[in-house]
Amino acid sequence: MAEILNDHQADEAVTKLSGWTRDGVTIERTAKLPSFPKAIEAVDKVAELAEAADHHPDIDIRWRTVTFRLSTHSAGGLTEKDFALASQIDGVLDAV
């Protein structure tokens, strides 16, 4: 099982990400994409990364606005897995 990060570690890790905020045991990023098809394209790419990592974000799609939420539910908090996938999500959003 992945090791839960303490508050200091989680706060420090979130500062290294683009546009992510922390709310307790969850990190979140909302992005407004140029169009609905681009939003779906980003979600599709994130889905592939999530499957490869066996770590799946909660995703909310509202027209062209997409919100990603990450937490390692099986561990009961934030782990390195969350921040690694968040960094990959940043790459997808930058590319779309």
mmCIF file with all atom_site columns, C-alpha atoms in Angstrom:
data_model
loop_
_atom_site.group_PDB
_atom_site.id
_atom_site.type_symbol
_atom_site.label_atom_id
_atom_site.label_alt_id
_atom_site.label_comp_id
_atom_site.label_asym_id
_atom_site.label_entity_id
_atom_site.label_seq_id
_atom_site.pdbx_PDB_ins_code
_atom_site.Cartn_x
_atom_site.Cartn_y
_atom_site.Cartn_z
_atom_site.occupancy
_atom_site.B_iso_or_equiv
_atom_site.pdbx_formal_charge
_atom_site.auth_seq_id
_atom_site.auth_comp_id
_atom_site.auth_asym_id
_atom_site.auth_atom_id
_atom_site.pdbx_PDB_model_num
ATOM 1  C CA . MET A 1 1  ? 0.000   0.000  0.000   1.00 0.00 ? 1  MET A CA 1
ATOM 2  C CA . ALA A 1 2  ? 1.182   3.526  -0.781  1.00 0.00 ? 2  ALA A CA 1
ATOM 3  C CA . GLU A 1 3  ? 2.356   5.630  2.148   1.00 0.00 ? 3  GLU A CA 1
ATOM 4  C CA . ILE A 1 4  ? 0.130   8.568  3.098   1.00 0.00 ? 4  ILE A CA 1
ATOM 5  C CA . LEU A 1 5  ? 1.861   11.939 2.972   1.00 0.00 ? 5  LEU A CA 1
ATOM 6  C CA . ASN A 1 6  ? 1.661   14.123 6.058   1.00 0.00 ? 6  ASN A CA 1
ATOM 7  C CA . ASP A 1 7  ? 0.204   17.648 5.813   1.00 0.00 ? 7  ASP A CA 1
ATOM 8  C CA . HIS A 1 8  ? 3.600   19.285 5.316   1.00 0.00 ? 8  HIS A CA 1
ATOM 9  C CA . GLN A 1 9  ? 4.590   16.853 2.558   1.00 0.00 ? 9  GLN A CA 1
ATOM 10 C CA . ALA A 1 10 ? 1.237   17.216 0.783   1.00 0.00 ? 10 ALA A CA 1
ATOM 11 C CA . ASP A 1 11 ? 1.287   21.023 1.005   1.00 0.00 ? 11 ASP A CA 1
ATOM 12 C CA . GLU A 1 12 ? 4.823   21.095 -0.376  1.00 0.00 ? 12 GLU A CA 1
ATOM 13 C CA . ALA A 1 13 ? 3.998   18.672 -3.202  1.00 0.00 ? 13 ALA A CA 1
ATOM 14 C CA . VAL A 1 14 ? 0.943   20.635 -4.360  1.00 0.00 ? 14 VAL A CA 1
ATOM 15 C CA . THR A 1 15 ? 3.027   23.803 -4.768  1.00 0.00 ? 15 THR A CA 1
ATOM 16 C CA . LYS A 1 16 ? 5.053   22.010 -7.453  1.00 0.00 ? 16 LYS A CA 1
ATOM 17 C CA . LEU A 1 17 ? 1.943   21.499 -9.602  1.00 0.00 ? 17 LEU A CA 1
ATOM 18 C CA . SER A 1 18 ? 0.250   23.926 -11.977 1.00 0.00 ? 18 SER A CA 1
ATOM 19 C CA . GLY A 1 19 ? -3.189  25.094 -10.847 1.00 0.00 ? 19 GLY A CA 1
ATOM 20 C CA . TRP A 1 20 ? -3.836  22.381 -8.258  1.00 0.00 ? 20 TRP A CA 1
ATOM 21 C CA . THR A 1 21 ? -5.267  23.053 -4.807  1.00 0.00 ? 21 THR A CA 1
ATOM 22 C CA . ARG A 1 22 ? -5.492  20.821 -1.781  1.00 0.00 ? 22 ARG A CA 1
ATOM 23 C CA . ASP A 1 23 ? -8.627  20.245 0.265   1.00 0.00 ? 23 ASP A CA 1
ATOM 24 C CA . GLY A 1 24 ? -7.842  17.807 3.062   1.00 0.00 ? 24 GLY A CA 1
ATOM 25 C CA . VAL A 1 25 ? -7.124  14.406 1.522   1.00 0.00 ? 25 VAL A CA 1
ATOM 26 C CA . THR A 1 26 ? -7.881  15.538 -2.035  1.00 0.00 ? 26 THR A CA 1
ATOM 27 C CA . ILE A 1 27 ? -6.098  17.607 -4.662  1.00 0.00 ? 27 ILE A CA 1
ATOM 28 C CA . GLU A 1 28 ? -8.097  19.289 -7.417  1.00 0.00 ? 28 GLU A CA 1
ATOM 29 C CA . ARG A 1 29 ? -7.570  21.146 -10.668 1.00 0.00 ? 29 ARG A CA 1
ATOM 30 C CA . THR A 1 30 ? -10.189 22.746 -12.899 1.00 0.00 ? 30 THR A CA 1
ATOM 31 C CA . ALA A 1 31 ? -9.339  23.610 -16.489 1.00 0.00 ? 31 ALA A CA 1
ATOM 32 C CA . LYS A 1 32 ? -11.357 25.422 -19.129 1.00 0.00 ? 32 LYS A CA 1
ATOM 33 C CA . LEU A 1 33 ? -10.614 23.934 -22.545 1.00 0.00 ? 33 LEU A CA 1
ATOM 34 C CA . PRO A 1 34 ? -11.194 25.682 -25.892 1.00 0.00 ? 34 PRO A CA 1
ATOM 35 C CA . SER A 1 35 ? -14.194 23.498 -26.798 1.00 0.00 ? 35 SER A CA 1
ATOM 36 C CA . PHE A 1 36 ? -16.231 20.510 -25.677 1.00 0.00 ? 36 PHE A CA 1
ATOM 37 C CA . PRO A 1 37 ? -14.394 18.146 -28.074 1.00 0.00 ? 37 PRO A CA 1
ATOM 38 C CA . LYS A 1 38 ? -11.043 19.341 -26.651 1.00 0.00 ? 38 LYS A CA 1
ATOM 39 C CA . ALA A 1 39 ? -12.331 18.706 -23.116 1.00 0.00 ? 39 ALA A CA 1
ATOM 40 C CA . ILE A 1 40 ? -13.299 15.152 -24.087 1.00 0.00 ? 40 ILE A CA 1
ATOM 41 C CA . GLU A 1 41 ? -9.929  14.681 -25.803 1.00 0.00 ? 41 GLU A CA 1
ATOM 42 C CA . ALA A 1 42 ? -8.150  15.680 -22.572 1.00 0.00 ? 42 ALA A CA 1
ATOM 43 C CA . VAL A 1 43 ? -10.324 13.317 -20.526 1.00 0.00 ? 43 VAL A CA 1
ATOM 44 C CA . ASP A 1 44 ? -9.619  10.462 -22.965 1.00 0.00 ? 44 ASP A CA 1
ATOM 45 C CA . LYS A 1 45 ? -5.864  11.011 -22.653 1.00 0.00 ? 45 LYS A CA 1
ATOM 46 C CA . VAL A 1 46 ? -6.068  11.201 -18.857 1.00 0.00 ? 46 VAL A CA 1
ATOM 47 C CA . ALA A 1 47 ? -8.118  7.982  -18.853 1.00 0.00 ? 47 ALA A CA 1
ATOM 48 C CA . GLU A 1 48 ? -5.286  6.196  -20.675 1.00 0.00 ? 48 GLU A CA 1
ATOM 49 C CA . LEU A 1 49 ? -2.719  7.475  -18.176 1.00 0.00 ? 49 LEU A CA 1
ATOM 50 C CA . ALA A 1 50 ? -4.956  6.527  -15.247 1.00 0.00 ? 50 ALA A CA 1
ATOM 51 C CA . GLU A 1 51 ? -5.420  2.997  -16.568 1.00 0.00 ? 51 GLU A CA 1
ATOM 52 C CA . ALA A 1 52 ? -1.673  2.583  -17.065 1.00 0.00 ? 52 ALA A CA 1
ATOM 53 C CA . ALA A 1 53 ? -1.037  3.785  -13.494 1.00 0.00 ? 53 ALA A CA 1
ATOM 54 C CA . ASP A 1 54 ? -4.001  1.847  -12.051 1.00 0.00 ? 54 ASP A CA 1
ATOM 55 C CA . HIS A 1 55 ? -4.926  5.095  -10.308 1.00 0.00 ? 55 HIS A CA 1
ATOM 56 C CA . HIS A 1 56 ? -8.143  6.831  -11.335 1.00 0.00 ? 56 HIS A CA 1
ATOM 57 C CA . PRO A 1 57 ? -9.174  10.440 -10.713 1.00 0.00 ? 57 PRO A CA 1
ATOM 58 C CA . ASP A 1 58 ? -12.695 11.637 -10.142 1.00 0.00 ? 58 ASP A CA 1
ATOM 59 C CA . ILE A 1 59 ? -13.577 13.661 -13.247 1.00 0.00 ? 59 ILE A CA 1
ATOM 60 C CA . ASP A 1 60 ? -16.369 16.204 -13.657 1.00 0.00 ? 60 ASP A CA 1
ATOM 61 C CA . ILE A 1 61 ? -17.107 17.481 -17.176 1.00 0.00 ? 61 ILE A CA 1
ATOM 62 C CA . ARG A 1 62 ? -19.264 20.585 -17.632 1.00 0.00 ? 62 ARG A CA 1
ATOM 63 C CA . TRP A 1 63 ? -19.279 21.545 -21.313 1.00 0.00 ? 63 TRP A CA 1
ATOM 64 C CA . ARG A 1 64 ? -15.671 22.674 -21.804 1.00 0.00 ? 64 ARG A CA 1
ATOM 65 C CA . THR A 1 65 ? -14.726 22.870 -18.121 1.00 0.00 ? 65 THR A CA 1
ATOM 66 C CA . VAL A 1 66 ? -13.159 19.770 -16.606 1.00 0.00 ? 66 VAL A CA 1
ATOM 67 C CA . THR A 1 67 ? -12.327 19.196 -12.943 1.00 0.00 ? 67 THR A CA 1
ATOM 68 C CA . PHE A 1 68 ? -9.938  16.459 -11.850 1.00 0.00 ? 68 PHE A CA 1
ATOM 69 C CA . ARG A 1 69 ? -9.832  15.282 -8.214  1.00 0.00 ? 69 ARG A CA 1
ATOM 70 C CA . LEU A 1 70 ? -7.235  12.895 -6.860  1.00 0.00 ? 70 LEU A CA 1
ATOM 71 C CA . SER A 1 71 ? -6.897  10.984 -3.616  1.00 0.00 ? 71 SER A CA 1
ATOM 72 C CA . THR A 1 72 ? -5.620  7.501  -2.897  1.00 0.00 ? 72 THR A CA 1
ATOM 73 C CA . HIS A 1 73 ? -8.872  6.140  -1.462  1.00 0.00 ? 73 HIS A CA 1
ATOM 74 C CA . SER A 1 74 ? -7.367  2.726  -0.689  1.00 0.00 ? 74 SER A CA 1
ATOM 75 C CA . ALA A 1 75 ? -4.747  4.397  1.525   1.00 0.00 ? 75 ALA A CA 1
ATOM 76 C CA . GLY A 1 76 ? -7.128  6.930  3.038   1.00 0.00 ? 76 GLY A CA 1
ATOM 77 C CA . GLY A 1 77 ? -5.250  10.046 1.965   1.00 0.00 ? 77 GLY A CA 1
ATOM 78 C CA . LEU A 1 78 ? -2.809  11.645 -0.416  1.00 0.00 ? 78 LEU A CA 1
ATOM 79 C CA . THR A 1 79 ? 0.163   9.655  -1.661  1.00 0.00 ? 79 THR A CA 1
ATOM 80 C CA . GLU A 1 80 ? 2.909   10.109 -4.234  1.00 0.00 ? 80 GLU A CA 1
ATOM 81 C CA . LYS A 1 81 ? 0.591   8.364  -6.719  1.00 0.00 ? 81 LYS A CA 1
ATOM 82 C CA . ASP A 1 82 ? -1.739  11.365 -6.627  1.00 0.00 ? 82 ASP A CA 1
ATOM 83 C CA . PHE A 1 83 ? 0.980   13.892 -7.324  1.00 0.00 ? 83 PHE A CA 1
ATOM 84 C CA . ALA A 1 84 ? 2.566   11.774 -10.054 1.00 0.00 ? 84 ALA A CA 1
ATOM 85 C CA . LEU A 1 85 ? -0.751  11.472 -11.904 1.00 0.00 ? 85 LEU A CA 1
ATOM 86 C CA . ALA A 1 86 ? -1.494  15.173 -11.323 1.00 0.00 ? 86 ALA A CA 1
ATOM 87 C CA . SER A 1 87 ? 1.793   16.028 -13.020 1.00 0.00 ? 87 SER A CA 1
ATOM 88 C CA . GLN A 1 88 ? 0.834   13.843 -15.986 1.00 0.00 ? 88 GLN A CA 1
ATOM 89 C CA . ILE A 1 89 ? -2.578  15.530 -16.137 1.00 0.00 ? 89 ILE A CA 1
ATOM 90 C CA . ASP A 1 90 ? -0.791  18.891 -16.275 1.00 0.00 ? 90 ASP A CA 1
ATOM 91 C CA . GLY A 1 91 ? 1.113   17.645 -19.315 1.00 0.00 ? 91 GLY A CA 1
ATOM 92 C CA . VAL A 1 92 ? -2.103  16.600 -21.034 1.00 0.00 ? 92 VAL A CA 1
ATOM 93 C CA . LEU A 1 93 ? -3.780  19.931 -20.328 1.00 0.00 ? 93 LEU A CA 1
ATOM 94 C CA . ASP A 1 94 ? -0.741  21.850 -21.570 1.00 0.00 ? 94 ASP A CA 1
ATOM 95 C CA . ALA A 1 95 ? -0.768  19.836 -24.815 1.00 0.00 ? 95 ALA A CA 1
ATOM 96 C CA . VAL A 1 96 ? -4.507  20.236 -25.490 1.00 0.00 ? 96 VAL A CA 1
#
